[in-house]
Protein backbone atom coordinates (compact mmCIF):
# COMPACT_ATOMS: atom_id res chain seq x y z
CA UNK A 1 0.00 0.00 0.00
CA UNK A 2 2.68 2.36 0.98
CA UNK A 3 4.73 1.38 -2.07
CA UNK A 4 1.79 1.77 -4.43
CA UNK A 5 1.09 5.18 -2.92
CA UNK A 6 4.70 6.15 -3.45
CA UNK A 7 4.58 4.93 -7.10
CA UNK A 8 1.38 6.90 -7.72
CA UNK A 9 3.04 9.94 -6.24
CA UNK A 10 6.07 9.60 -8.49
CA UNK A 11 3.84 8.93 -11.52
CA UNK A 12 1.76 11.95 -10.65
CA UNK A 13 4.83 14.16 -10.35
CA UNK A 14 6.25 12.80 -13.59
CA UNK A 15 3.01 13.55 -15.37
CA UNK A 16 3.03 17.03 -13.90
CA UNK A 17 6.60 17.52 -15.02
CA UNK A 18 5.74 16.26 -18.48
CA UNK A 19 2.91 18.75 -18.76
CA UNK A 20 5.09 21.59 -17.50
CA UNK A 21 7.88 20.66 -19.91
CA UNK A 22 5.44 20.42 -22.83
CA UNK A 23 4.01 23.80 -21.96
CA UNK A 24 7.50 25.26 -21.67
CA UNK A 25 8.52 23.70 -24.99
CA UNK A 26 5.43 25.03 -26.65
CA UNK A 27 6.12 28.42 -25.23
CA UNK A 28 9.69 28.29 -26.37
CA UNK A 29 8.64 27.09 -29.83
CA UNK A 30 6.15 29.95 -30.20
CA UNK A 31 8.81 32.36 -29.06
CA UNK A 32 11.41 31.09 -31.48
CA UNK A 33 8.87 31.11 -34.31
CA UNK A 34 8.16 34.67 -33.43
CA UNK A 35 11.86 35.33 -33.56
CA UNK A 36 12.20 33.59 -36.90
CA UNK A 37 9.35 35.49 -38.51
CA UNK A 38 10.62 38.66 -36.93
CA UNK A 39 14.06 38.00 -38.34
CA UNK A 40 12.78 37.18 -41.78
CA UNK A 41 10.65 40.28 -41.61
CA UNK A 42 13.77 42.28 -40.83
CA UNK A 43 15.79 40.63 -43.52
CA UNK A 44 12.87 41.16 -45.89
CA UNK A 45 12.97 44.85 -45.04
CA UNK A 46 16.74 44.70 -45.39
CA UNK A 47 16.45 43.17 -48.85
CA UNK A 48 13.94 45.79 -49.86
CA UNK A 49 16.25 48.46 -48.52
CA UNK A 50 19.15 46.95 -50.47
CA UNK A 51 16.96 46.85 -53.60
CA UNK A 52 16.03 50.51 -53.03
CA UNK A 53 19.68 51.40 -52.60
CA UNK A 54 20.49 49.38 -55.71
CA UNK A 55 17.75 51.22 -57.63
CA UNK A 56 19.04 54.58 -56.42
CA UNK A 57 22.56 53.57 -57.34
CA UNK A 58 21.47 52.47 -60.83
CA UNK A 59 19.55 55.74 -61.29
CA UNK A 60 22.61 57.67 -60.18
CA UNK A 61 24.77 55.63 -62.54
CA UNK A 62 22.38 56.35 -65.43
CA UNK A 63 22.31 60.05 -64.60
CA UNK A 64 26.12 60.13 -64.39
CA UNK A 65 26.33 58.37 -67.78
CA UNK A 66 23.97 60.95 -69.33
CA UNK A 67 25.90 63.83 -67.74
CA UNK A 68 29.16 62.40 -69.02
CA UNK A 69 27.70 62.07 -72.54
CA UNK A 70 26.51 65.70 -72.38
CA UNK A 71 29.91 66.89 -71.11
CA UNK A 72 31.73 64.87 -73.81
CA UNK A 73 29.55 66.48 -76.49
CA UNK A 74 30.13 69.90 -74.93
CA UNK A 75 33.89 69.35 -74.82
CA UNK A 76 33.85 68.26 -78.49
CA UNK A 77 31.95 71.45 -79.41
CA UNK A 78 34.39 73.58 -77.42
CA UNK A 79 37.35 71.86 -79.08
CA UNK A 80 35.80 72.53 -82.52
CA UNK A 81 35.19 76.17 -81.56
CA UNK A 82 38.76 76.45 -80.34
CA UNK A 83 40.05 74.99 -83.63
CA UNK A 84 37.87 77.40 -85.62
CA UNK A 85 39.00 80.35 -83.49
CA UNK A 86 42.62 79.31 -83.87
CA UNK A 87 42.15 79.10 -87.65
CA UNK A 88 40.43 82.51 -87.87
CA UNK A 89 43.08 83.92 -85.51
CA UNK A 90 45.80 82.62 -87.87
CA UNK A 91 43.97 84.16 -90.84
CA UNK A 92 43.62 87.48 -89.01
CA UNK A 93 47.33 87.42 -88.14
CA UNK A 94 48.17 86.75 -91.82
CA UNK A 95 45.94 89.65 -92.92
CA UNK A 96 47.58 91.92 -90.32
CA UNK A 97 51.03 90.88 -91.57
CA UNK A 98 50.00 91.71 -95.17
CA UNK A 99 48.58 95.08 -94.07
CA UNK A 100 51.73 95.84 -92.08
CA UNK A 101 53.87 95.04 -95.12
CA UNK A 102 51.64 97.29 -97.27
CA UNK A 103 52.04 100.04 -94.67
CA UNK A 104 55.84 99.64 -94.67
CA UNK A 105 55.92 99.72 -98.49
CA UNK A 106 53.69 102.80 -98.51
CA UNK A 107 55.90 104.54 -95.94
CA UNK A 108 59.00 103.72 -98.00
CA UNK A 109 57.31 105.13 -101.13
CA UNK A 110 56.24 108.23 -99.17
CA UNK A 111 59.82 108.77 -97.95
CA UNK A 112 61.14 108.32 -101.49
CA UNK A 113 58.56 110.83 -102.77
CA UNK A 114 59.52 113.27 -99.98
CA UNK A 115 63.19 112.89 -100.89
CA UNK A 116 62.37 113.59 -104.55
CA UNK A 117 60.27 116.61 -103.64
CA UNK A 118 63.14 117.85 -101.47
CA UNK A 119 65.57 117.36 -104.36
CA UNK A 120 63.24 119.20 -106.77
CA UNK A 121 62.87 122.02 -104.24
CA UNK A 122 66.66 122.22 -104.03
CA UNK A 123 66.91 122.41 -107.85
CA UNK A 124 64.16 125.02 -107.94
CA UNK A 125 65.76 127.20 -105.24
CA UNK A 126 67.93 130.13 -106.19
CA UNK A 127 71.60 129.01 -105.92
CA UNK A 128 72.65 132.48 -104.74
CA UNK A 129 70.40 133.20 -101.74
CA UNK A 130 69.10 129.62 -101.15
CA UNK A 131 65.80 131.01 -99.91
CA UNK A 132 63.56 132.01 -102.83
CA UNK A 133 62.42 129.90 -105.75
CA UNK A 134 64.02 130.38 -109.18
CA UNK A 135 61.99 132.77 -111.34
CA UNK A 136 64.59 133.57 -114.04
CA UNK A 137 66.62 131.11 -116.09
CA UNK A 138 69.92 131.81 -117.79
CA UNK A 139 70.57 130.19 -121.17
CA UNK A 140 73.31 128.08 -119.46
CA UNK A 141 70.56 126.43 -117.40
CA UNK A 142 71.26 128.11 -114.05
CA UNK A 143 68.53 130.21 -112.55
CA UNK A 144 68.10 133.04 -110.07
CA UNK A 145 65.27 134.45 -108.02
CA UNK A 146 63.88 137.83 -108.97
CA UNK A 147 65.80 139.67 -106.18
CA UNK A 148 69.14 138.02 -106.92
CA UNK A 149 68.72 138.68 -110.64
CA UNK A 150 68.29 142.41 -109.93
CA UNK A 151 71.20 142.44 -107.47
CA UNK A 152 73.33 140.48 -109.91
CA UNK A 153 72.62 142.93 -112.69
CA UNK A 154 73.49 145.83 -110.38
CA UNK A 155 76.67 144.10 -109.23
CA UNK A 156 77.63 143.56 -112.84
CA UNK A 157 77.00 147.25 -113.37
CA UNK A 158 74.56 146.66 -116.15
CA UNK A 159 72.07 149.38 -116.67
CA UNK A 160 69.30 148.01 -118.78
CA UNK A 161 66.30 149.05 -116.70
CA UNK A 162 63.63 147.76 -119.04
CA UNK A 163 64.77 144.16 -118.66
CA UNK A 164 64.87 144.10 -114.85
CA UNK A 165 61.42 142.71 -114.27
CA UNK A 166 61.19 140.37 -117.27
CA UNK A 167 60.08 136.95 -116.26
CA UNK A 168 62.46 135.35 -118.74
CA UNK A 169 65.91 136.75 -118.35
CA UNK A 170 66.90 138.24 -121.66
CA UNK A 171 70.60 137.98 -121.05
CA UNK A 172 72.04 137.29 -124.47
CA UNK A 173 74.03 140.49 -124.15
CA UNK A 174 77.82 139.95 -123.89
CA UNK A 175 77.92 142.03 -120.69
CA UNK A 176 75.96 139.52 -118.62
CA UNK A 177 77.47 136.41 -117.11
CA UNK A 178 75.93 133.66 -115.01
CA UNK A 179 76.79 134.08 -111.29
CA UNK A 180 77.05 130.29 -110.90
CA UNK A 181 79.16 129.17 -113.84
CA UNK A 182 80.50 132.60 -114.86
CA UNK A 183 79.73 131.85 -118.52
CA UNK A 184 78.74 134.74 -120.66
CA UNK A 185 75.22 134.36 -121.79
CA UNK A 186 75.10 134.20 -125.55
CA UNK A 187 73.59 132.10 -128.31
CA UNK A 188 76.11 129.31 -127.63
CA UNK A 189 73.68 127.75 -125.16
CA UNK A 190 70.34 127.99 -126.87
CA UNK A 191 68.97 124.94 -125.07
CA UNK A 192 70.28 125.98 -121.66
CA UNK A 193 66.78 126.41 -120.25
CA UNK A 194 66.34 122.66 -120.56
CA UNK A 195 69.01 122.14 -117.87
CA UNK A 196 66.52 122.48 -115.01
CA UNK A 197 63.92 120.36 -116.76
CA UNK A 198 66.56 117.66 -117.28
CA UNK A 199 67.50 117.73 -113.57
CA UNK A 200 63.87 117.46 -112.45
CA UNK A 201 63.22 114.65 -114.93
CA UNK A 202 66.24 112.78 -113.54
CA UNK A 203 64.84 113.14 -110.02
CA UNK A 204 61.39 111.93 -111.02
CA UNK A 205 62.66 108.92 -113.00
CA UNK A 206 61.94 105.86 -110.82
CA UNK A 207 64.97 103.90 -109.64
CA UNK A 208 65.34 100.62 -111.52
ZN1 LIG B 1 68.07 134.48 -104.78
ZN1 LIG C 1 75.46 131.70 -117.93
ZN1 LIG D 1 75.42 129.03 -115.28
PDB file of C-alpha atoms and ligand atoms in Angstrom:
ATOM      1  CA  UNK A   1       0.000   0.000   0.000  1.00  0.00           C
ATOM      2  CA  UNK A   2       2.683   2.355   0.978  1.00  0.00           C
ATOM      3  CA  UNK A   3       4.734   1.376  -2.071  1.00  0.00           C
ATOM      4  CA  UNK A   4       1.790   1.774  -4.432  1.00  0.00           C
ATOM      5  CA  UNK A   5       1.094   5.185  -2.921  1.00  0.00           C
ATOM      6  CA  UNK A   6       4.697   6.150  -3.446  1.00  0.00           C
ATOM      7  CA  UNK A   7       4.585   4.933  -7.104  1.00  0.00           C
ATOM      8  CA  UNK A   8       1.379   6.896  -7.717  1.00  0.00           C
ATOM      9  CA  UNK A   9       3.039   9.940  -6.240  1.00  0.00           C
ATOM     10  CA  UNK A  10       6.066   9.601  -8.490  1.00  0.00           C
ATOM     11  CA  UNK A  11       3.839   8.935 -11.521  1.00  0.00           C
ATOM     12  CA  UNK A  12       1.756  11.952 -10.646  1.00  0.00           C
ATOM     13  CA  UNK A  13       4.830  14.156 -10.352  1.00  0.00           C
ATOM     14  CA  UNK A  14       6.248  12.798 -13.595  1.00  0.00           C
ATOM     15  CA  UNK A  15       3.007  13.546 -15.374  1.00  0.00           C
ATOM     16  CA  UNK A  16       3.031  17.029 -13.903  1.00  0.00           C
ATOM     17  CA  UNK A  17       6.601  17.520 -15.022  1.00  0.00           C
ATOM     18  CA  UNK A  18       5.740  16.257 -18.477  1.00  0.00           C
ATOM     19  CA  UNK A  19       2.911  18.753 -18.759  1.00  0.00           C
ATOM     20  CA  UNK A  20       5.093  21.594 -17.501  1.00  0.00           C
ATOM     21  CA  UNK A  21       7.880  20.661 -19.908  1.00  0.00           C
ATOM     22  CA  UNK A  22       5.437  20.418 -22.831  1.00  0.00           C
ATOM     23  CA  UNK A  23       4.015  23.800 -21.958  1.00  0.00           C
ATOM     24  CA  UNK A  24       7.496  25.261 -21.666  1.00  0.00           C
ATOM     25  CA  UNK A  25       8.521  23.698 -24.987  1.00  0.00           C
ATOM     26  CA  UNK A  26       5.427  25.025 -26.646  1.00  0.00           C
ATOM     27  CA  UNK A  27       6.119  28.416 -25.234  1.00  0.00           C
ATOM     28  CA  UNK A  28       9.692  28.290 -26.372  1.00  0.00           C
ATOM     29  CA  UNK A  29       8.639  27.094 -29.825  1.00  0.00           C
ATOM     30  CA  UNK A  30       6.146  29.951 -30.196  1.00  0.00           C
ATOM     31  CA  UNK A  31       8.807  32.365 -29.055  1.00  0.00           C
ATOM     32  CA  UNK A  32      11.409  31.089 -31.482  1.00  0.00           C
ATOM     33  CA  UNK A  33       8.872  31.115 -34.311  1.00  0.00           C
ATOM     34  CA  UNK A  34       8.162  34.669 -33.431  1.00  0.00           C
ATOM     35  CA  UNK A  35      11.864  35.330 -33.562  1.00  0.00           C
ATOM     36  CA  UNK A  36      12.201  33.587 -36.904  1.00  0.00           C
ATOM     37  CA  UNK A  37       9.346  35.495 -38.511  1.00  0.00           C
ATOM     38  CA  UNK A  38      10.623  38.665 -36.934  1.00  0.00           C
ATOM     39  CA  UNK A  39      14.058  37.999 -38.335  1.00  0.00           C
ATOM     40  CA  UNK A  40      12.784  37.183 -41.780  1.00  0.00           C
ATOM     41  CA  UNK A  41      10.649  40.283 -41.612  1.00  0.00           C
ATOM     42  CA  UNK A  42      13.766  42.279 -40.833  1.00  0.00           C
ATOM     43  CA  UNK A  43      15.788  40.634 -43.521  1.00  0.00           C
ATOM     44  CA  UNK A  44      12.869  41.160 -45.895  1.00  0.00           C
ATOM     45  CA  UNK A  45      12.967  44.853 -45.043  1.00  0.00           C
ATOM     46  CA  UNK A  46      16.738  44.697 -45.395  1.00  0.00           C
ATOM     47  CA  UNK A  47      16.453  43.167 -48.846  1.00  0.00           C
ATOM     48  CA  UNK A  48      13.942  45.792 -49.856  1.00  0.00           C
ATOM     49  CA  UNK A  49      16.247  48.455 -48.525  1.00  0.00           C
ATOM     50  CA  UNK A  50      19.147  46.953 -50.466  1.00  0.00           C
ATOM     51  CA  UNK A  51      16.960  46.852 -53.595  1.00  0.00           C
ATOM     52  CA  UNK A  52      16.034  50.508 -53.029  1.00  0.00           C
ATOM     53  CA  UNK A  53      19.680  51.403 -52.604  1.00  0.00           C
ATOM     54  CA  UNK A  54      20.489  49.378 -55.711  1.00  0.00           C
ATOM     55  CA  UNK A  55      17.749  51.215 -57.634  1.00  0.00           C
ATOM     56  CA  UNK A  56      19.040  54.581 -56.415  1.00  0.00           C
ATOM     57  CA  UNK A  57      22.557  53.568 -57.336  1.00  0.00           C
ATOM     58  CA  UNK A  58      21.469  52.474 -60.828  1.00  0.00           C
ATOM     59  CA  UNK A  59      19.546  55.743 -61.294  1.00  0.00           C
ATOM     60  CA  UNK A  60      22.607  57.670 -60.183  1.00  0.00           C
ATOM     61  CA  UNK A  61      24.770  55.629 -62.542  1.00  0.00           C
ATOM     62  CA  UNK A  62      22.383  56.352 -65.435  1.00  0.00           C
ATOM     63  CA  UNK A  63      22.314  60.048 -64.596  1.00  0.00           C
ATOM     64  CA  UNK A  64      26.121  60.132 -64.392  1.00  0.00           C
ATOM     65  CA  UNK A  65      26.331  58.374 -67.778  1.00  0.00           C
ATOM     66  CA  UNK A  66      23.970  60.950 -69.330  1.00  0.00           C
ATOM     67  CA  UNK A  67      25.898  63.835 -67.741  1.00  0.00           C
ATOM     68  CA  UNK A  68      29.161  62.400 -69.023  1.00  0.00           C
ATOM     69  CA  UNK A  69      27.704  62.071 -72.540  1.00  0.00           C
ATOM     70  CA  UNK A  70      26.506  65.697 -72.376  1.00  0.00           C
ATOM     71  CA  UNK A  71      29.907  66.886 -71.111  1.00  0.00           C
ATOM     72  CA  UNK A  72      31.728  64.867 -73.807  1.00  0.00           C
ATOM     73  CA  UNK A  73      29.550  66.476 -76.485  1.00  0.00           C
ATOM     74  CA  UNK A  74      30.130  69.905 -74.927  1.00  0.00           C
ATOM     75  CA  UNK A  75      33.893  69.350 -74.819  1.00  0.00           C
ATOM     76  CA  UNK A  76      33.850  68.265 -78.488  1.00  0.00           C
ATOM     77  CA  UNK A  77      31.945  71.445 -79.410  1.00  0.00           C
ATOM     78  CA  UNK A  78      34.388  73.579 -77.425  1.00  0.00           C
ATOM     79  CA  UNK A  79      37.350  71.864 -79.083  1.00  0.00           C
ATOM     80  CA  UNK A  80      35.797  72.528 -82.522  1.00  0.00           C
ATOM     81  CA  UNK A  81      35.192  76.169 -81.556  1.00  0.00           C
ATOM     82  CA  UNK A  82      38.761  76.452 -80.341  1.00  0.00           C
ATOM     83  CA  UNK A  83      40.054  74.991 -83.626  1.00  0.00           C
ATOM     84  CA  UNK A  84      37.867  77.401 -85.617  1.00  0.00           C
ATOM     85  CA  UNK A  85      38.999  80.350 -83.490  1.00  0.00           C
ATOM     86  CA  UNK A  86      42.624  79.309 -83.865  1.00  0.00           C
ATOM     87  CA  UNK A  87      42.150  79.099 -87.646  1.00  0.00           C
ATOM     88  CA  UNK A  88      40.430  82.512 -87.873  1.00  0.00           C
ATOM     89  CA  UNK A  89      43.083  83.918 -85.511  1.00  0.00           C
ATOM     90  CA  UNK A  90      45.795  82.623 -87.875  1.00  0.00           C
ATOM     91  CA  UNK A  91      43.968  84.162 -90.844  1.00  0.00           C
ATOM     92  CA  UNK A  92      43.621  87.484 -89.013  1.00  0.00           C
ATOM     93  CA  UNK A  93      47.328  87.421 -88.140  1.00  0.00           C
ATOM     94  CA  UNK A  94      48.172  86.754 -91.815  1.00  0.00           C
ATOM     95  CA  UNK A  95      45.937  89.649 -92.919  1.00  0.00           C
ATOM     96  CA  UNK A  96      47.578  91.917 -90.324  1.00  0.00           C
ATOM     97  CA  UNK A  97      51.032  90.882 -91.569  1.00  0.00           C
ATOM     98  CA  UNK A  98      50.004  91.705 -95.172  1.00  0.00           C
ATOM     99  CA  UNK A  99      48.584  95.079 -94.067  1.00  0.00           C
ATOM    100  CA  UNK A 100      51.729  95.835 -92.077  1.00  0.00           C
ATOM    101  CA  UNK A 101      53.870  95.038 -95.122  1.00  0.00           C
ATOM    102  CA  UNK A 102      51.636  97.290 -97.271  1.00  0.00           C
ATOM    103  CA  UNK A 103      52.036 100.039 -94.670  1.00  0.00           C
ATOM    104  CA  UNK A 104      55.836  99.639 -94.667  1.00  0.00           C
ATOM    105  CA  UNK A 105      55.915  99.724 -98.485  1.00  0.00           C
ATOM    106  CA  UNK A 106      53.687 102.799 -98.508  1.00  0.00           C
ATOM    107  CA  UNK A 107      55.904 104.542 -95.943  1.00  0.00           C
ATOM    108  CA  UNK A 108      59.001 103.721 -97.997  1.00  0.00           C
ATOM    109  CA  UNK A 109      57.312 105.129-101.130  1.00  0.00           C
ATOM    110  CA  UNK A 110      56.239 108.232 -99.169  1.00  0.00           C
ATOM    111  CA  UNK A 111      59.824 108.769 -97.952  1.00  0.00           C
ATOM    112  CA  UNK A 112      61.141 108.323-101.494  1.00  0.00           C
ATOM    113  CA  UNK A 113      58.565 110.835-102.774  1.00  0.00           C
ATOM    114  CA  UNK A 114      59.517 113.270 -99.979  1.00  0.00           C
ATOM    115  CA  UNK A 115      63.195 112.890-100.895  1.00  0.00           C
ATOM    116  CA  UNK A 116      62.367 113.587-104.552  1.00  0.00           C
ATOM    117  CA  UNK A 117      60.271 116.610-103.643  1.00  0.00           C
ATOM    118  CA  UNK A 118      63.139 117.849-101.466  1.00  0.00           C
ATOM    119  CA  UNK A 119      65.570 117.357-104.360  1.00  0.00           C
ATOM    120  CA  UNK A 120      63.235 119.200-106.770  1.00  0.00           C
ATOM    121  CA  UNK A 121      62.870 122.022-104.242  1.00  0.00           C
ATOM    122  CA  UNK A 122      66.658 122.222-104.029  1.00  0.00           C
ATOM    123  CA  UNK A 123      66.914 122.407-107.846  1.00  0.00           C
ATOM    124  CA  UNK A 124      64.158 125.017-107.940  1.00  0.00           C
ATOM    125  CA  UNK A 125      65.762 127.204-105.245  1.00  0.00           C
ATOM    126  CA  UNK A 126      67.929 130.133-106.186  1.00  0.00           C
ATOM    127  CA  UNK A 127      71.599 129.009-105.918  1.00  0.00           C
ATOM    128  CA  UNK A 128      72.649 132.483-104.736  1.00  0.00           C
ATOM    129  CA  UNK A 129      70.402 133.197-101.736  1.00  0.00           C
ATOM    130  CA  UNK A 130      69.100 129.621-101.154  1.00  0.00           C
ATOM    131  CA  UNK A 131      65.801 131.013 -99.905  1.00  0.00           C
ATOM    132  CA  UNK A 132      63.560 132.006-102.827  1.00  0.00           C
ATOM    133  CA  UNK A 133      62.417 129.901-105.755  1.00  0.00           C
ATOM    134  CA  UNK A 134      64.023 130.380-109.181  1.00  0.00           C
ATOM    135  CA  UNK A 135      61.994 132.765-111.341  1.00  0.00           C
ATOM    136  CA  UNK A 136      64.586 133.570-114.040  1.00  0.00           C
ATOM    137  CA  UNK A 137      66.618 131.114-116.092  1.00  0.00           C
ATOM    138  CA  UNK A 138      69.915 131.809-117.794  1.00  0.00           C
ATOM    139  CA  UNK A 139      70.572 130.192-121.167  1.00  0.00           C
ATOM    140  CA  UNK A 140      73.312 128.083-119.458  1.00  0.00           C
ATOM    141  CA  UNK A 141      70.558 126.427-117.400  1.00  0.00           C
ATOM    142  CA  UNK A 142      71.258 128.113-114.051  1.00  0.00           C
ATOM    143  CA  UNK A 143      68.529 130.213-112.549  1.00  0.00           C
ATOM    144  CA  UNK A 144      68.096 133.036-110.071  1.00  0.00           C
ATOM    145  CA  UNK A 145      65.271 134.448-108.020  1.00  0.00           C
ATOM    146  CA  UNK A 146      63.879 137.834-108.968  1.00  0.00           C
ATOM    147  CA  UNK A 147      65.797 139.666-106.177  1.00  0.00           C
ATOM    148  CA  UNK A 148      69.135 138.021-106.925  1.00  0.00           C
ATOM    149  CA  UNK A 149      68.715 138.681-110.636  1.00  0.00           C
ATOM    150  CA  UNK A 150      68.288 142.414-109.927  1.00  0.00           C
ATOM    151  CA  UNK A 151      71.201 142.437-107.471  1.00  0.00           C
ATOM    152  CA  UNK A 152      73.334 140.481-109.912  1.00  0.00           C
ATOM    153  CA  UNK A 153      72.623 142.935-112.690  1.00  0.00           C
ATOM    154  CA  UNK A 154      73.485 145.827-110.375  1.00  0.00           C
ATOM    155  CA  UNK A 155      76.669 144.095-109.234  1.00  0.00           C
ATOM    156  CA  UNK A 156      77.626 143.558-112.844  1.00  0.00           C
ATOM    157  CA  UNK A 157      77.002 147.252-113.371  1.00  0.00           C
ATOM    158  CA  UNK A 158      74.562 146.661-116.149  1.00  0.00           C
ATOM    159  CA  UNK A 159      72.069 149.382-116.668  1.00  0.00           C
ATOM    160  CA  UNK A 160      69.304 148.010-118.776  1.00  0.00           C
ATOM    161  CA  UNK A 161      66.303 149.052-116.697  1.00  0.00           C
ATOM    162  CA  UNK A 162      63.626 147.763-119.043  1.00  0.00           C
ATOM    163  CA  UNK A 163      64.770 144.157-118.655  1.00  0.00           C
ATOM    164  CA  UNK A 164      64.869 144.102-114.850  1.00  0.00           C
ATOM    165  CA  UNK A 165      61.419 142.707-114.275  1.00  0.00           C
ATOM    166  CA  UNK A 166      61.186 140.375-117.267  1.00  0.00           C
ATOM    167  CA  UNK A 167      60.081 136.950-116.256  1.00  0.00           C
ATOM    168  CA  UNK A 168      62.457 135.353-118.736  1.00  0.00           C
ATOM    169  CA  UNK A 169      65.909 136.748-118.355  1.00  0.00           C
ATOM    170  CA  UNK A 170      66.903 138.241-121.659  1.00  0.00           C
ATOM    171  CA  UNK A 171      70.603 137.980-121.047  1.00  0.00           C
ATOM    172  CA  UNK A 172      72.035 137.285-124.469  1.00  0.00           C
ATOM    173  CA  UNK A 173      74.027 140.490-124.151  1.00  0.00           C
ATOM    174  CA  UNK A 174      77.823 139.949-123.894  1.00  0.00           C
ATOM    175  CA  UNK A 175      77.916 142.030-120.694  1.00  0.00           C
ATOM    176  CA  UNK A 176      75.956 139.516-118.617  1.00  0.00           C
ATOM    177  CA  UNK A 177      77.467 136.405-117.112  1.00  0.00           C
ATOM    178  CA  UNK A 178      75.928 133.655-115.011  1.00  0.00           C
ATOM    179  CA  UNK A 179      76.791 134.084-111.286  1.00  0.00           C
ATOM    180  CA  UNK A 180      77.046 130.288-110.899  1.00  0.00           C
ATOM    181  CA  UNK A 181      79.161 129.170-113.842  1.00  0.00           C
ATOM    182  CA  UNK A 182      80.499 132.604-114.855  1.00  0.00           C
ATOM    183  CA  UNK A 183      79.729 131.855-118.522  1.00  0.00           C
ATOM    184  CA  UNK A 184      78.740 134.736-120.662  1.00  0.00           C
ATOM    185  CA  UNK A 185      75.220 134.356-121.795  1.00  0.00           C
ATOM    186  CA  UNK A 186      75.103 134.203-125.553  1.00  0.00           C
ATOM    187  CA  UNK A 187      73.593 132.101-128.306  1.00  0.00           C
ATOM    188  CA  UNK A 188      76.115 129.309-127.629  1.00  0.00           C
ATOM    189  CA  UNK A 189      73.680 127.745-125.157  1.00  0.00           C
ATOM    190  CA  UNK A 190      70.343 127.989-126.870  1.00  0.00           C
ATOM    191  CA  UNK A 191      68.968 124.936-125.067  1.00  0.00           C
ATOM    192  CA  UNK A 192      70.277 125.981-121.658  1.00  0.00           C
ATOM    193  CA  UNK A 193      66.780 126.407-120.246  1.00  0.00           C
ATOM    194  CA  UNK A 194      66.337 122.662-120.563  1.00  0.00           C
ATOM    195  CA  UNK A 195      69.007 122.135-117.873  1.00  0.00           C
ATOM    196  CA  UNK A 196      66.516 122.478-115.007  1.00  0.00           C
ATOM    197  CA  UNK A 197      63.916 120.360-116.762  1.00  0.00           C
ATOM    198  CA  UNK A 198      66.560 117.659-117.285  1.00  0.00           C
ATOM    199  CA  UNK A 199      67.499 117.734-113.573  1.00  0.00           C
ATOM    200  CA  UNK A 200      63.866 117.459-112.448  1.00  0.00           C
ATOM    201  CA  UNK A 201      63.218 114.648-114.926  1.00  0.00           C
ATOM    202  CA  UNK A 202      66.236 112.779-113.543  1.00  0.00           C
ATOM    203  CA  UNK A 203      64.845 113.141-110.019  1.00  0.00           C
ATOM    204  CA  UNK A 204      61.394 111.932-111.025  1.00  0.00           C
ATOM    205  CA  UNK A 205      62.662 108.920-113.002  1.00  0.00           C
ATOM    206  CA  UNK A 206      61.939 105.855-110.817  1.00  0.00           C
ATOM    207  CA  UNK A 207      64.972 103.901-109.643  1.00  0.00           C
ATOM    208  CA  UNK A 208      65.337 100.622-111.516  1.00  0.00           C
TER     209      UNK A 208
HETATM  210 ZN1  LIG B   1      68.071 134.485-104.785  1.00  0.00          ZN
HETATM  211 ZN1  LIG B   2      75.460 131.697-117.926  1.00  0.00          ZN
HETATM  212 ZN1  LIG B   3      75.423 129.026-115.279  1.00  0.00          ZN
END
